[in-house]
């Protein structure tokens, strides 16, 4: 079955749809049983798509879980109220006091905060590693190292990791591997096919696609699925049926949205790359991007997210640039139909081992607006930026 057909039909079992195209929205806290035998059977099968209690899910949740499991080619999918929750609960499902975590230095800022402010207090130590370290990761593995966490491409600076090389060393030392796959979204990249044990996404981004739902997902392979499922349940993780329905609806159109995001973002990135104020562009699909060779080898495509680095700048120029934009709105997310912008004068505070010796970095998410309008907006805002240097 081809990918488009697979995604259009995934999670549409008759027990979920009940004669309609889309699964019904089944809201429930309490599930009632007609007999002791029925209740005991539900208890026995509670981890296997059987109605048991609202926190375990309803048919609406099961439909979404089935669809994302198929998308990522895993054994099962856990749902969470946000991408940050998916990351934290996946880590907490497998780490305990005394364990050591290897965390990529380009991780999403809340992931870094989790390590430094929460895990450290639980007696879990973290070592940040260069995203481009590849097989050299073996030199950082300790006797108590339990998890190797990847994010590829990296947040903001877009380094693409050599996942097969990292996974090979992790497996040789018995580590569990997790990868934040929000950029790869399961359509363009499927970490489990490259040996990763658990693929995590902020479904808030491209799966939902309309900036109106907070949700996280984690798909595990056969070896780790039961532990992830049960520990996430014990940690109290659940989502609403309405949000699950919206995520499933967004999933159906994700391929066509991604196709437009990718096309538009590449056009804008190539325009930005030629601007005299710009030092370089960080877009995984461009040859100049760190780890582009890994992207070309492992990914099926890119999306609307990329960054560019200015040759020089100051906070006043950055602020005036941001305030001058019309089609790009400031916001702490991406993956929706709208274009967004964020800017950092320096990445130094968000790096431990790799540092940052470049100028200000600006991250764009290219939405579904017309490319000519977006380029014109950037052109006039960059002129304002230049006037305040």
XYZ file of C-alpha atoms in Angstrom:
389
model
C 0.000 0.000 0.000
C 1.371 3.435 -0.974
C 1.973 6.040 1.736
C -0.921 8.349 0.804
C -3.408 5.494 0.730
C -2.080 4.123 3.995
C -2.490 7.419 5.818
C -5.969 8.033 4.399
C -7.199 4.658 5.656
C -5.236 4.256 8.908
C -7.280 4.120 12.099
C -10.605 3.659 10.308
C -11.727 0.281 11.618
C -15.525 -0.196 11.594
C -15.557 -0.314 15.397
C -14.170 3.247 15.393
C -16.188 4.758 12.516
C -19.532 2.974 13.107
C -20.678 3.559 9.542
C -19.317 7.069 9.014
C -16.158 8.284 7.285
C -14.492 9.601 10.441
C -14.316 7.940 13.862
C -17.008 9.071 16.267
C -16.086 11.378 19.139
C -16.517 9.155 22.162
C -16.160 11.133 25.393
C -15.951 9.145 28.596
C -14.538 9.060 32.076
C -16.451 6.044 33.389
C -16.940 2.867 31.388
C -19.750 0.655 32.714
C -20.039 -3.125 32.541
C -23.073 -5.403 32.446
C -21.471 -8.262 34.338
C -18.536 -9.184 36.547
C -17.227 -11.313 33.683
C -17.281 -8.317 31.313
C -15.474 -6.169 33.864
C -12.812 -8.802 34.467
C -12.297 -9.185 30.723
C -11.841 -5.398 30.392
C -9.304 -5.420 33.224
C -7.422 -8.229 31.504
C -7.361 -6.442 28.120
C -7.135 -2.841 29.362
C -3.835 -2.235 27.588
C -5.087 -3.611 24.277
C -7.573 -1.087 22.822
C -10.379 -2.235 25.146
C -12.749 0.196 26.854
C -11.821 0.165 30.542
C -11.584 3.691 31.952
C -11.471 7.130 30.330
C -7.781 7.663 31.055
C -6.996 4.494 29.103
C -8.791 5.996 26.114
C -11.918 5.578 24.021
C -12.449 4.448 20.449
C -11.586 7.980 19.294
C -8.192 7.730 20.973
C -7.650 4.197 19.688
C -8.271 5.337 16.112
C -5.626 8.057 16.422
C -3.182 5.721 18.138
C -3.614 3.117 15.412
C -3.103 5.711 12.670
C 0.081 7.160 14.166
C 1.428 3.688 14.942
C 1.009 2.836 11.265
C 2.545 6.152 10.217
C 5.696 5.538 12.282
C 5.772 1.735 11.795
C 5.807 1.009 15.524
C 4.206 -1.395 17.975
C 2.048 1.173 19.760
C 1.446 4.882 20.359
C 0.919 6.734 23.643
C -0.919 10.074 23.716
C -0.001 13.058 25.887
C -1.403 16.569 26.487
C 1.628 18.243 24.819
C 4.904 17.510 23.080
C 6.795 18.467 26.241
C 4.734 15.917 28.174
C 5.544 13.247 25.586
C 9.273 13.930 26.045
C 9.212 14.126 29.847
C 7.028 11.071 30.329
C 9.002 8.981 27.852
C 12.189 9.785 29.749
C 10.602 9.235 33.163
C 9.219 5.902 32.001
C 12.743 4.525 31.669
C 15.051 6.599 33.901
C 15.517 6.264 37.658
C 17.755 7.796 40.308
C 21.390 7.018 39.605
C 20.944 6.770 35.834
C 22.843 8.822 33.269
C 21.260 10.436 30.198
C 23.003 11.493 26.993
C 21.114 14.486 25.595
C 21.818 16.173 22.260
C 23.097 19.718 22.786
C 20.664 21.171 20.232
C 17.558 19.900 22.032
C 14.289 21.812 22.320
C 14.681 24.330 25.177
C 11.984 22.762 27.447
C 13.791 19.411 27.064
C 16.992 21.041 28.319
C 15.096 22.648 31.207
C 13.610 19.259 32.108
C 17.105 17.786 32.380
C 18.586 20.680 34.325
C 15.662 21.498 36.632
C 13.699 18.263 37.132
C 15.783 15.197 36.289
C 18.801 16.537 38.164
C 16.686 16.770 41.306
C 15.687 13.137 40.902
C 19.301 11.996 40.886
C 19.495 11.593 37.093
C 22.593 13.141 35.517
C 22.768 14.527 31.988
C 25.671 14.940 29.598
C 25.055 17.124 26.541
C 26.759 15.969 23.368
C 27.604 17.573 20.020
C 24.851 16.646 17.516
C 27.513 15.893 14.895
C 29.452 13.469 17.094
C 28.241 10.340 15.273
C 30.046 7.154 16.320
C 32.149 9.227 18.720
C 29.241 9.025 21.163
C 30.851 5.821 22.461
C 33.410 7.918 24.343
C 30.648 9.566 26.410
C 28.827 6.391 27.437
C 29.207 5.612 31.143
C 28.450 2.437 33.095
C 25.164 3.950 34.294
C 24.108 5.481 30.958
C 20.535 4.370 30.253
C 19.124 6.577 27.480
C 20.510 8.291 24.384
C 18.205 11.132 23.309
C 18.356 12.599 19.794
C 16.635 15.484 18.045
C 17.197 15.659 14.313
C 17.207 18.279 12.893
C 18.110 20.215 16.029
C 15.920 22.985 17.361
C 16.596 26.362 15.744
C 20.069 25.521 14.368
C 18.903 22.505 12.320
C 21.868 20.111 12.595
C 20.931 16.700 11.152
C 22.347 13.810 13.151
C 23.878 10.592 11.849
C 21.186 8.474 13.477
C 22.356 5.032 12.269
C 25.879 5.642 13.625
C 24.526 6.818 16.985
C 22.056 3.955 17.246
C 24.729 1.389 16.440
C 26.856 2.524 19.373
C 23.812 2.785 21.646
C 22.740 -0.778 20.902
C 26.267 -2.056 21.422
C 26.108 -0.653 24.962
C 22.486 -1.595 25.745
C 21.075 1.949 25.690
C 17.492 2.916 24.939
C 17.294 5.431 22.073
C 14.666 8.168 21.819
C 14.327 10.787 19.090
C 12.268 13.962 18.958
C 10.765 13.509 15.500
C 8.556 16.591 15.398
C 10.378 17.905 12.310
C 10.271 14.519 10.556
C 6.597 14.060 11.538
C 6.462 10.365 10.561
C 5.751 11.268 6.948
C 9.204 12.511 5.998
C 11.156 10.519 8.572
C 10.456 7.352 10.578
C 13.116 6.861 13.278
C 12.114 3.300 14.145
C 13.080 2.247 10.621
C 16.598 3.479 11.467
C 16.854 1.516 14.700
C 15.547 4.101 17.187
C 13.436 2.607 19.991
C 10.988 5.457 20.650
C 9.916 8.240 18.285
C 8.386 11.310 19.938
C 6.431 14.146 18.363
C 4.693 17.335 19.337
C 1.512 16.486 17.457
C 0.646 20.127 18.132
C 2.729 20.916 15.053
C 2.205 19.157 11.699
C -0.140 16.355 12.757
C -2.787 18.787 14.014
C -1.659 21.458 11.554
C -4.066 24.229 12.511
C -2.598 25.714 15.712
C -5.606 24.796 17.814
C -4.667 21.649 19.772
C -1.909 20.787 22.245
C -0.852 17.142 21.983
C 2.167 14.866 22.126
C 2.682 11.323 20.867
C 5.331 8.669 21.420
C 5.599 5.545 19.273
C 7.663 2.635 20.583
C 8.963 -0.565 19.071
C 7.891 -3.987 20.295
C 10.639 -4.200 22.916
C 9.688 -1.041 24.792
C 6.016 -0.469 23.996
C 4.489 -2.194 27.024
C 6.737 -0.317 29.466
C 6.046 3.037 27.796
C 2.307 2.342 27.717
C 1.981 1.290 31.346
C 4.344 3.857 32.844
C 2.719 6.708 30.913
C -0.641 5.540 32.257
C 0.718 5.418 35.807
C 2.088 8.927 35.364
C -1.453 10.080 34.607
C -1.141 10.919 30.924
C -4.262 11.298 28.808
C -5.876 13.558 26.198
C -9.453 14.549 25.392
C -11.484 12.735 22.752
C -12.189 16.043 21.018
C -8.473 16.786 20.674
C -7.833 13.251 19.434
C -10.512 13.752 16.788
C -8.973 17.047 15.632
C -5.508 15.483 15.482
C -6.849 12.600 13.414
C -8.576 15.015 11.056
C -5.346 16.996 10.672
C -3.416 13.809 9.996
C -5.503 13.115 6.873
C -4.361 16.309 5.153
C -0.792 16.362 6.465
C 0.837 15.064 3.241
C -0.654 17.764 1.008
C 0.042 20.478 3.570
C 3.636 19.348 3.938
C 4.105 19.373 0.180
C 3.154 23.056 0.042
C 5.121 23.959 3.187
C 8.218 22.336 1.706
C 7.903 24.007 -1.687
C 7.287 27.468 -0.248
C 9.991 27.217 2.419
C 12.640 26.213 -0.091
C 11.719 29.170 -2.301
C 11.931 31.597 0.618
C 15.160 30.015 1.946
C 16.890 30.341 -1.420
C 15.849 34.003 -1.601
C 17.061 34.673 1.950
C 20.355 32.895 1.217
C 21.233 35.551 -1.383
C 20.457 38.559 0.822
C 23.569 40.656 1.578
C 22.750 40.879 5.312
C 22.547 37.106 5.707
C 25.602 35.056 6.625
C 24.040 31.658 5.910
C 20.790 29.690 5.978
C 20.085 26.656 8.176
C 17.742 24.482 6.098
C 18.285 20.685 6.161
C 17.579 20.352 2.437
C 20.305 22.847 1.461
C 23.876 21.540 0.947
C 25.281 24.168 3.326
C 23.332 22.818 6.319
C 25.270 20.815 8.939
C 24.500 17.135 8.374
C 22.863 17.684 4.989
C 24.349 14.379 3.810
C 22.430 12.572 6.555
C 19.239 14.400 5.631
C 19.631 13.465 1.970
C 20.239 9.826 2.907
C 17.500 9.354 5.537
C 14.624 11.802 4.941
C 11.858 11.769 2.328
C 11.509 15.557 2.349
C 11.542 18.798 4.348
C 8.833 21.113 5.652
C 8.208 24.793 6.389
C 10.772 25.303 9.160
C 14.240 26.814 8.721
C 16.542 29.448 10.213
C 18.975 32.009 8.903
C 21.958 33.682 10.532
C 22.670 37.385 10.179
C 26.196 38.685 9.563
C 25.809 41.221 12.332
C 23.107 42.763 14.469
C 21.897 44.129 17.766
C 18.753 43.787 19.833
C 17.297 47.043 18.540
C 17.646 45.922 14.925
C 16.104 42.533 15.759
C 13.166 44.134 17.541
C 12.491 46.557 14.691
C 12.721 43.685 12.185
C 10.164 41.656 14.125
C 7.833 44.616 14.629
C 7.957 45.461 10.909
C 6.699 42.097 9.666
C 3.080 41.805 8.562
C 2.500 38.248 7.326
C 4.900 36.652 9.817
C 3.511 36.664 13.330
C 5.600 36.148 16.458
C 4.735 32.939 18.262
C 6.327 30.024 20.118
C 5.257 27.223 17.834
C 5.195 26.118 14.199
C 3.551 23.559 11.958
C 0.276 25.400 11.423
C -1.071 26.989 8.251
C 0.275 30.414 9.252
C 3.790 31.825 8.935
C 5.665 32.527 12.167
C 8.960 34.110 13.237
C 11.200 34.014 16.295
C 14.680 35.480 16.805
C 17.651 34.958 19.132
C 20.536 37.397 19.389
C 22.724 34.535 20.639
C 22.305 30.781 21.081
C 25.063 30.577 23.714
C 22.649 30.231 26.638
C 21.006 27.234 24.949
C 24.223 25.329 24.300
C 26.561 23.475 26.643
C 29.167 21.743 24.460
C 28.859 23.302 21.015
C 28.739 27.038 21.737
C 27.605 29.701 19.275
C 30.010 32.048 17.537
C 27.708 33.411 14.854
C 25.471 36.463 14.597
C 21.759 36.660 15.475
C 19.645 33.754 14.263
C 16.091 34.106 12.978
C 13.772 31.117 12.658
C 10.884 31.111 10.209
C 7.985 28.786 9.737
C 6.642 29.191 6.220
C 2.899 28.726 6.168
C 0.437 28.438 3.308
C 0.439 32.093 2.250
C 1.652 33.133 -1.196
C 5.454 33.015 -1.427
C 5.698 36.377 -3.187
C 3.887 38.060 -0.309
C 6.161 36.413 2.247
C 9.339 37.392 0.402
C 8.132 40.990 0.022
C 7.398 41.082 3.746
C 10.895 39.835 4.595
C 12.501 42.236 2.140
C 10.968 45.322 3.690
C 11.637 44.092 7.245
C 15.304 43.387 6.453
C 15.603 46.926 5.114
C 14.345 48.146 8.487
C 16.841 45.838 10.212
C 19.698 47.338 8.192
C 18.648 50.882 9.040
C 19.051 50.128 12.766
C 22.502 48.514 12.676
